mmCIF file of N, CA and C in Angstrom:
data_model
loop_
_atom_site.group_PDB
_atom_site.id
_atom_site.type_symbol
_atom_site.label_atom_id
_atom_site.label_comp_id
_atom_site.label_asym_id
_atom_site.label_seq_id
_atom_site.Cartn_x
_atom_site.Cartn_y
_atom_site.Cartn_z
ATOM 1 N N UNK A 1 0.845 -1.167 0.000
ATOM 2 C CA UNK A 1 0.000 0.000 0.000
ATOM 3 C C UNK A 1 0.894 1.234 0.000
ATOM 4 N N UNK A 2 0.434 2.052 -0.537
ATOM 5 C CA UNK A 2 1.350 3.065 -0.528
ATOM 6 C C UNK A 2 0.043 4.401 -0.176
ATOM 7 N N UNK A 3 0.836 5.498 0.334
ATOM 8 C CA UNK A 3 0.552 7.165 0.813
ATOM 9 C C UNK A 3 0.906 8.048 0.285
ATOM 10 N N UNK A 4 0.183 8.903 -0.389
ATOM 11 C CA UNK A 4 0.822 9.817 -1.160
ATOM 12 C C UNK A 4 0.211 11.160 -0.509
ATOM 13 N N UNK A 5 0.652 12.600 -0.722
ATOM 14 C CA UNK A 5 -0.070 13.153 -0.218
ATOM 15 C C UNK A 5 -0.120 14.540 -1.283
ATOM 16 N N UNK A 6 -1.314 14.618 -2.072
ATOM 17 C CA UNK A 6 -1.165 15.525 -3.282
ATOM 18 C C UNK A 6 -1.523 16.879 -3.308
ATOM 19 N N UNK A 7 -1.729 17.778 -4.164
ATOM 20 C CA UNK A 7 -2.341 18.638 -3.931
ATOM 21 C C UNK A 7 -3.248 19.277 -4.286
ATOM 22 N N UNK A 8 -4.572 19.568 -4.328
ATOM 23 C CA UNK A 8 -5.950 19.687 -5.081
ATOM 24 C C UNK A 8 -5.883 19.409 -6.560
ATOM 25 N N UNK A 9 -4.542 19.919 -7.454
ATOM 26 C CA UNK A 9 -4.311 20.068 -8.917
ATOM 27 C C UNK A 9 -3.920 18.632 -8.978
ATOM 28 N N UNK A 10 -3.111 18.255 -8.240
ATOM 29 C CA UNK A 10 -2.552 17.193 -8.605
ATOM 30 C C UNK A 10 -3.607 15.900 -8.574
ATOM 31 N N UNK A 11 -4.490 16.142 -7.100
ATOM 32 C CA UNK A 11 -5.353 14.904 -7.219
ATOM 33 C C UNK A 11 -6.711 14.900 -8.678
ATOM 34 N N UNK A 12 -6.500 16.191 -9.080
ATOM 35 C CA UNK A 12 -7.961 16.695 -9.661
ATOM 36 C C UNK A 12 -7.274 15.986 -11.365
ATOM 37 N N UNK A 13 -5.453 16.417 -11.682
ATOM 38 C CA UNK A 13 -5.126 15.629 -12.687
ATOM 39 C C UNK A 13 -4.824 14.012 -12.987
ATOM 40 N N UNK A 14 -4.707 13.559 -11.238
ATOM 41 C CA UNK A 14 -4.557 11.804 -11.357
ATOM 42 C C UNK A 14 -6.523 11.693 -11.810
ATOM 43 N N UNK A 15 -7.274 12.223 -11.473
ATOM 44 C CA UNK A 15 -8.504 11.489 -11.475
ATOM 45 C C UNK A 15 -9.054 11.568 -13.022
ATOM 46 N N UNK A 16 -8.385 12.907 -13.820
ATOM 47 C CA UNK A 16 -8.737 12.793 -14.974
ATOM 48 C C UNK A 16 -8.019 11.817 -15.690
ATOM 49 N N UNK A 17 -6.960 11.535 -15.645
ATOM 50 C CA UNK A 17 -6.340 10.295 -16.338
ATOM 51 C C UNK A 17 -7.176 9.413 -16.058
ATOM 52 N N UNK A 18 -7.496 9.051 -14.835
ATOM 53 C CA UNK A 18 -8.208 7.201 -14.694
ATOM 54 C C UNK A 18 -9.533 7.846 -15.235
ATOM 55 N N UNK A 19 -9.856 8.852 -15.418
ATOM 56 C CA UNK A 19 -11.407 8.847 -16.502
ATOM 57 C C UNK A 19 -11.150 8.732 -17.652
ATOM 58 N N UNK A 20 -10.137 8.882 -17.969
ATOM 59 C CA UNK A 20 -10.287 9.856 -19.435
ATOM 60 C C UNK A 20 -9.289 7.426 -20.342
ATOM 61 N N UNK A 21 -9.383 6.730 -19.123
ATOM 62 C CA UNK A 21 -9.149 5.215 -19.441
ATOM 63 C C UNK A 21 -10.411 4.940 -20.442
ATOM 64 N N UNK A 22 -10.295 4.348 -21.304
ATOM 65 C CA UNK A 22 -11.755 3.730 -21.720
ATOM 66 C C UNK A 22 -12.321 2.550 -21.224
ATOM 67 N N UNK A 23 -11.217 1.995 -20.823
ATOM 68 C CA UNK A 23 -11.681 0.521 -20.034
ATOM 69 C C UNK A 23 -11.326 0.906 -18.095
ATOM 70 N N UNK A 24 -12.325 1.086 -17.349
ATOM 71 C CA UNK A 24 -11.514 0.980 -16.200
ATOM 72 C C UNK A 24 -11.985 -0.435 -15.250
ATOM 73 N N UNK A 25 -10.699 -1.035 -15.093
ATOM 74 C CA UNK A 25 -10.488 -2.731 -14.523
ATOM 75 C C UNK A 25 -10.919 -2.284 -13.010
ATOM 76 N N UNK A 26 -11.533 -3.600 -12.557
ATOM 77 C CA UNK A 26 -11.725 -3.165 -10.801
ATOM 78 C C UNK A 26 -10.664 -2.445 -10.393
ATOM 79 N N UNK A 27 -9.141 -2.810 -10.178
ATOM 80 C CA UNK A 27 -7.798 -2.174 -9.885
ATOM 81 C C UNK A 27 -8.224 -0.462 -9.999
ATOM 82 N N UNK A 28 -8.397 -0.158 -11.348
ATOM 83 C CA UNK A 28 -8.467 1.615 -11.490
ATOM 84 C C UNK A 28 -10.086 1.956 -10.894
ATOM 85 N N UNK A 29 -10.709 1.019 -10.930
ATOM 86 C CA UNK A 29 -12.166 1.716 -10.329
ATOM 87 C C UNK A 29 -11.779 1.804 -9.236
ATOM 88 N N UNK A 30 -11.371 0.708 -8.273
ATOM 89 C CA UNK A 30 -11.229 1.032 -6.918
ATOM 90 C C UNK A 30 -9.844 2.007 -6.494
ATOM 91 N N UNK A 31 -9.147 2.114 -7.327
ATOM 92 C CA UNK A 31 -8.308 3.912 -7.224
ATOM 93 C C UNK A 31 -8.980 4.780 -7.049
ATOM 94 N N UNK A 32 -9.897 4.903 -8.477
ATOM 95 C CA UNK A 32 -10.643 6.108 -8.353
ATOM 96 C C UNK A 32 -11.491 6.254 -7.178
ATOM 97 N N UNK A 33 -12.094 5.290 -6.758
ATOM 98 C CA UNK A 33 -13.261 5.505 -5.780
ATOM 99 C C UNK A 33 -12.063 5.795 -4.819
ATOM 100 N N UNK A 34 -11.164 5.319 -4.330
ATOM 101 C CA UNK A 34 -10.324 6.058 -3.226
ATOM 102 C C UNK A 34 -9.967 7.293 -3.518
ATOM 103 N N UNK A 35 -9.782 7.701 -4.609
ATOM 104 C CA UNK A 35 -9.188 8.781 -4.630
ATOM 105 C C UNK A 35 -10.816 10.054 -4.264
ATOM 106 N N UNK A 36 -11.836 9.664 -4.893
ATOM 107 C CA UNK A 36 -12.813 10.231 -4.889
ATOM 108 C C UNK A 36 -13.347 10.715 -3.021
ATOM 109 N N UNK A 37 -13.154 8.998 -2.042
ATOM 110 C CA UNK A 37 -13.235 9.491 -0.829
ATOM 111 C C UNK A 37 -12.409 9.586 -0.084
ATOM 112 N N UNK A 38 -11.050 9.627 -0.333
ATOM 113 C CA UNK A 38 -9.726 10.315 0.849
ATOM 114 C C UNK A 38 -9.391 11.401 0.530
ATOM 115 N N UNK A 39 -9.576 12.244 1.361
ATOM 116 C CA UNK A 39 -9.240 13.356 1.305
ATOM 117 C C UNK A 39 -8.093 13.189 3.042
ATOM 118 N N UNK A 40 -7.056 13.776 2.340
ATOM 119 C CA UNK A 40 -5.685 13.878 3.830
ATOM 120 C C UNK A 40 -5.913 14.947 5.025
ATOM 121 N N UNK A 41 -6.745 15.832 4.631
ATOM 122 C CA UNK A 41 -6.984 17.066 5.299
ATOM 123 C C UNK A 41 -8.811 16.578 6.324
ATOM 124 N N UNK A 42 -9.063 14.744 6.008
ATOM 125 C CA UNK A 42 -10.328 14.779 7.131
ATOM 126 C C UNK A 42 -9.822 14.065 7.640
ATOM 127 N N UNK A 43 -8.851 13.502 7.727
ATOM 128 C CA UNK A 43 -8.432 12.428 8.870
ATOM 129 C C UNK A 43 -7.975 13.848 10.397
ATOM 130 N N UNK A 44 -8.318 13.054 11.269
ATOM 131 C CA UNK A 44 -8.172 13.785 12.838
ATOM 132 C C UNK A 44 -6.697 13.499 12.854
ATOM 133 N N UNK A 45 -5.870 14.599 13.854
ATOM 134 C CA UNK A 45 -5.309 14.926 14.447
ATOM 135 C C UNK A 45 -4.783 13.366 15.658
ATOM 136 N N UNK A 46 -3.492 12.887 15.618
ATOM 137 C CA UNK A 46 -3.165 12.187 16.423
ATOM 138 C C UNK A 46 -2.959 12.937 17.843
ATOM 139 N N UNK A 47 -3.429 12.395 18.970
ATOM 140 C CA UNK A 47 -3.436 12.796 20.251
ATOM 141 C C UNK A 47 -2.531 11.851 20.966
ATOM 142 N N UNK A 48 -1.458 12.170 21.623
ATOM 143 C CA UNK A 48 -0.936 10.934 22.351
ATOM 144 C C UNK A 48 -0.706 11.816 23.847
ATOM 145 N N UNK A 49 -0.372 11.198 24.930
ATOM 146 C CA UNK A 49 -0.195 11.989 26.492
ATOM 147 C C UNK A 49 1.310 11.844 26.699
ATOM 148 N N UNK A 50 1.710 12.835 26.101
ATOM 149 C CA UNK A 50 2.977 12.815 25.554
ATOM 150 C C UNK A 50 3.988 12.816 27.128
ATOM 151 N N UNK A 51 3.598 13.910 28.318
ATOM 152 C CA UNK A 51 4.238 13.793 29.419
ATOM 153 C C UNK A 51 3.874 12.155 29.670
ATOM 154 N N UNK A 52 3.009 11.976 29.581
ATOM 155 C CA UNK A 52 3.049 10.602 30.815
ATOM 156 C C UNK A 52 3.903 9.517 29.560
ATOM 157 N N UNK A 53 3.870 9.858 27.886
ATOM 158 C CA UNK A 53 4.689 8.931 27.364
ATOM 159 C C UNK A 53 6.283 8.964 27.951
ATOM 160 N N UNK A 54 6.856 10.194 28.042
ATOM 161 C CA UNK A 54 8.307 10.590 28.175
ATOM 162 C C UNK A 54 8.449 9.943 29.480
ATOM 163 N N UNK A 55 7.587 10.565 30.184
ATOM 164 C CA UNK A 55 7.733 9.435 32.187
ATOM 165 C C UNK A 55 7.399 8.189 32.280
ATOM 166 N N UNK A 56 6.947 7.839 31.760
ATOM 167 C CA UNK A 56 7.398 6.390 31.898
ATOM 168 C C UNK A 56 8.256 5.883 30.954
ATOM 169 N N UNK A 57 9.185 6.742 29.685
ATOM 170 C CA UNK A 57 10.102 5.934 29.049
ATOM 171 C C UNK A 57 11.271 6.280 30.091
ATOM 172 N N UNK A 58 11.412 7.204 31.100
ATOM 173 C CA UNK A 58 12.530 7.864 31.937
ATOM 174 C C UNK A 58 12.382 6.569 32.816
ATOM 175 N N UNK A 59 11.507 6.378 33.331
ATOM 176 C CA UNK A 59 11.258 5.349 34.654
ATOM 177 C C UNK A 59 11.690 3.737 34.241
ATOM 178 N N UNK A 60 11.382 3.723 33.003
ATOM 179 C CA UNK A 60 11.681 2.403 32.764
ATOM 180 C C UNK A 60 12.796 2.381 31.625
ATOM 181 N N UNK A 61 13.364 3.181 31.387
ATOM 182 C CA UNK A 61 15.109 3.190 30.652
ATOM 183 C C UNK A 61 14.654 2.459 29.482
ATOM 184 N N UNK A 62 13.415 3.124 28.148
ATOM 185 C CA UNK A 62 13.185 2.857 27.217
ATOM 186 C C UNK A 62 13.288 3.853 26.379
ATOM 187 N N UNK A 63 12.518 4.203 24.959
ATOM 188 C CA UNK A 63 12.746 4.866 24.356
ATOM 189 C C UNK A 63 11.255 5.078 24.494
ATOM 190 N N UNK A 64 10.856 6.499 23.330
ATOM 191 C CA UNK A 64 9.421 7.225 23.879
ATOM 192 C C UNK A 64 8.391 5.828 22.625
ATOM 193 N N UNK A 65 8.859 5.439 21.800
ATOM 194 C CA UNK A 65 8.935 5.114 20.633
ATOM 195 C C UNK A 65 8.079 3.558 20.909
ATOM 196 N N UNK A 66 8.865 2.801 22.198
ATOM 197 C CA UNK A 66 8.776 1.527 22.932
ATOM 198 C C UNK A 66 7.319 2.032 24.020
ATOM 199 N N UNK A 67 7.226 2.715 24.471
ATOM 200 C CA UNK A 67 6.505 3.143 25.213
ATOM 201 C C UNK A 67 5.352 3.506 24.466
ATOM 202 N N UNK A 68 4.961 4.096 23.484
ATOM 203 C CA UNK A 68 3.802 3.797 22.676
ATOM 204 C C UNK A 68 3.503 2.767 22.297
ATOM 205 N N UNK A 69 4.607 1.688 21.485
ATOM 206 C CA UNK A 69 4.473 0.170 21.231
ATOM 207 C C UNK A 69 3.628 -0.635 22.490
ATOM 208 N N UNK A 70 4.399 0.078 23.845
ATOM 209 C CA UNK A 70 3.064 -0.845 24.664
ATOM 210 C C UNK A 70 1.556 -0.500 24.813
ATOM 211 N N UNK A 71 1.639 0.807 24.700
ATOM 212 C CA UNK A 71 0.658 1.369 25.186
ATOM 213 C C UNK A 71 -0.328 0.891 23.892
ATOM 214 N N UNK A 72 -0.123 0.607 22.172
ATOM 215 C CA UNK A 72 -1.075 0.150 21.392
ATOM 216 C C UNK A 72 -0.909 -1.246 21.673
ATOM 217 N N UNK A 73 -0.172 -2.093 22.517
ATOM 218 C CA UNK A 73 -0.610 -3.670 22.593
ATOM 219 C C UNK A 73 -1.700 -3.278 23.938
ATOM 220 N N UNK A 74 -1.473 -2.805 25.166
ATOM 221 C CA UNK A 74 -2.462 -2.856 26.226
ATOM 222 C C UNK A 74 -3.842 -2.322 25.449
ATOM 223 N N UNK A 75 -4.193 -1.633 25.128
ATOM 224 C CA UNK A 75 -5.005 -1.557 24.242
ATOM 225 C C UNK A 75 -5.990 -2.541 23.280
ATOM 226 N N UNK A 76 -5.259 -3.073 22.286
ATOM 227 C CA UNK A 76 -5.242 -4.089 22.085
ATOM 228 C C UNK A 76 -6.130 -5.614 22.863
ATOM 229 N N UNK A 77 -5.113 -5.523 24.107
ATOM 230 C CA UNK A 77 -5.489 -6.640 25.379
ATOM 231 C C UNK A 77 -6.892 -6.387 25.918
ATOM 232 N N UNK A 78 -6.766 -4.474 26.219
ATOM 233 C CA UNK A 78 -8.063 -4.229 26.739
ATOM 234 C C UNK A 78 -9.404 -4.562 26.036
ATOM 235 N N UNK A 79 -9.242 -4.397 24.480
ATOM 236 C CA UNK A 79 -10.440 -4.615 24.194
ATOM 237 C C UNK A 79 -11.002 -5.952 23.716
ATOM 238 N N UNK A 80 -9.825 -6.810 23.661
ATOM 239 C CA UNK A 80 -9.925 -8.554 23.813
ATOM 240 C C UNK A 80 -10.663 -8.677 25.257
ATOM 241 N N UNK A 81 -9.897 -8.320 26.201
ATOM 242 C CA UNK A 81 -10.706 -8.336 27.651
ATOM 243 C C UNK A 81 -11.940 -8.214 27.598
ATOM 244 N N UNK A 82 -12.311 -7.124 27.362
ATOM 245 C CA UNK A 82 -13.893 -6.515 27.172
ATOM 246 C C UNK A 82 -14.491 -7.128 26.510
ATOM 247 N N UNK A 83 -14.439 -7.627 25.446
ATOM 248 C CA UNK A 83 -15.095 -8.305 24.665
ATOM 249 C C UNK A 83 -15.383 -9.948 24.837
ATOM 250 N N UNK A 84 -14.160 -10.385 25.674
ATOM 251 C CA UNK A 84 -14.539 -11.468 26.245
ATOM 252 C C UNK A 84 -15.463 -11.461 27.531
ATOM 253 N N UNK A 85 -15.190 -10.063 27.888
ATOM 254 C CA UNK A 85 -16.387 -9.892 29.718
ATOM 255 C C UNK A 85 -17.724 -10.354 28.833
ATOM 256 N N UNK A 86 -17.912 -9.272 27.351
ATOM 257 C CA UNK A 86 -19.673 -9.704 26.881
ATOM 258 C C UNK A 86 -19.879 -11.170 26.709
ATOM 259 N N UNK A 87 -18.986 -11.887 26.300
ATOM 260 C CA UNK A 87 -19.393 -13.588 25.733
ATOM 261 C C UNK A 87 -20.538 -13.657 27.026
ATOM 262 N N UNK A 88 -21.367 -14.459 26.045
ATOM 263 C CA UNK A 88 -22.119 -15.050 27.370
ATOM 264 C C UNK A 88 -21.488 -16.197 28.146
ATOM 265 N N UNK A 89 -22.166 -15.984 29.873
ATOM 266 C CA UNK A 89 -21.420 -16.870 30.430
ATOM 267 C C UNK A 89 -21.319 -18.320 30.091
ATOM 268 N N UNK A 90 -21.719 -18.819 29.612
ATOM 269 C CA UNK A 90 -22.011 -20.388 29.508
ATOM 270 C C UNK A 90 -21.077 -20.218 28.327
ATOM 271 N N UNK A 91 -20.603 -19.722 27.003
ATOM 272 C CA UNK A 91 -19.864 -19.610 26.127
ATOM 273 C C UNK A 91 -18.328 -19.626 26.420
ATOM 274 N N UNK A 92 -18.214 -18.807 27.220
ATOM 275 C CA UNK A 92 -16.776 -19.171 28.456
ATOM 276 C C UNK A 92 -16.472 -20.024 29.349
ATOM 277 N N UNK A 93 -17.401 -20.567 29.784
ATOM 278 C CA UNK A 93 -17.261 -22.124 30.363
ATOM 279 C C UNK A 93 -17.166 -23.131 29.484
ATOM 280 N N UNK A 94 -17.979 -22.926 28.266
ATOM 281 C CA UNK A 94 -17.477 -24.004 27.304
ATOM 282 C C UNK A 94 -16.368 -23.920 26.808
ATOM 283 N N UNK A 95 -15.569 -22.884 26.636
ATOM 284 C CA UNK A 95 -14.414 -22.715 26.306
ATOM 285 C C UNK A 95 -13.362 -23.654 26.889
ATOM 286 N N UNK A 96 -13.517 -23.145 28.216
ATOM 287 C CA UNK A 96 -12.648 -23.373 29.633
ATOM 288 C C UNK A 96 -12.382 -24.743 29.486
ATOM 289 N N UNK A 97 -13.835 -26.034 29.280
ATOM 290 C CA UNK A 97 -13.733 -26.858 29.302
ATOM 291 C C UNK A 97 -12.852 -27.413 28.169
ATOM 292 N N UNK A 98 -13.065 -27.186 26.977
ATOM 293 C CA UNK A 98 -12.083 -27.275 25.837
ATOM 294 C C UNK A 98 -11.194 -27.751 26.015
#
């Protein structure tokens, strides 16, 4: 997969090329339709808690870099957790027994 990041002219001249195809193969339809709904300027703003990232890479003699790496696996864990709290109970006992 690749990211490009263009600029109104530029995306407005990739889209006339894949029109101006006479044949377009799923491959260029589904370009175009991406190109038609990504726009780089609606994706949100990354938020991270940047003091509490730096203090705990100080506390635990990591890098800030490692310290996000955990923080998207706990994450991760948490919502495996949660999602196993909904199973119904009898679905987790059958498990168990397994």
């Amino acid at each position: 997969m690749w990211v490009v990041r263009l600029t109104d002219k530029q995306l407005e001249v990739v889209r006339a090329v894949l029109r101006s195809e006479e044949h377009l193969g799923p491959a260029l339809q589904g370009a175009l339709e991406a190109l038609d709904l990504a726009r780089w300027d609606d994706l949100p703003e990354a938020e991270l808690p940047w003091d509490e990232v730096m203090s705990a890479a100080r506390k635990q003699g990591i890098s800030e870099a490692d310290v996000i790496w955990d923080l998207a696996g706990r994450r991760k864990k948490a919502q495996r957790a949660a999602a196993a709290a909904k199973a119904p109970r009898k679905a987790r006992q059958q498990k168990r027994a397994a």
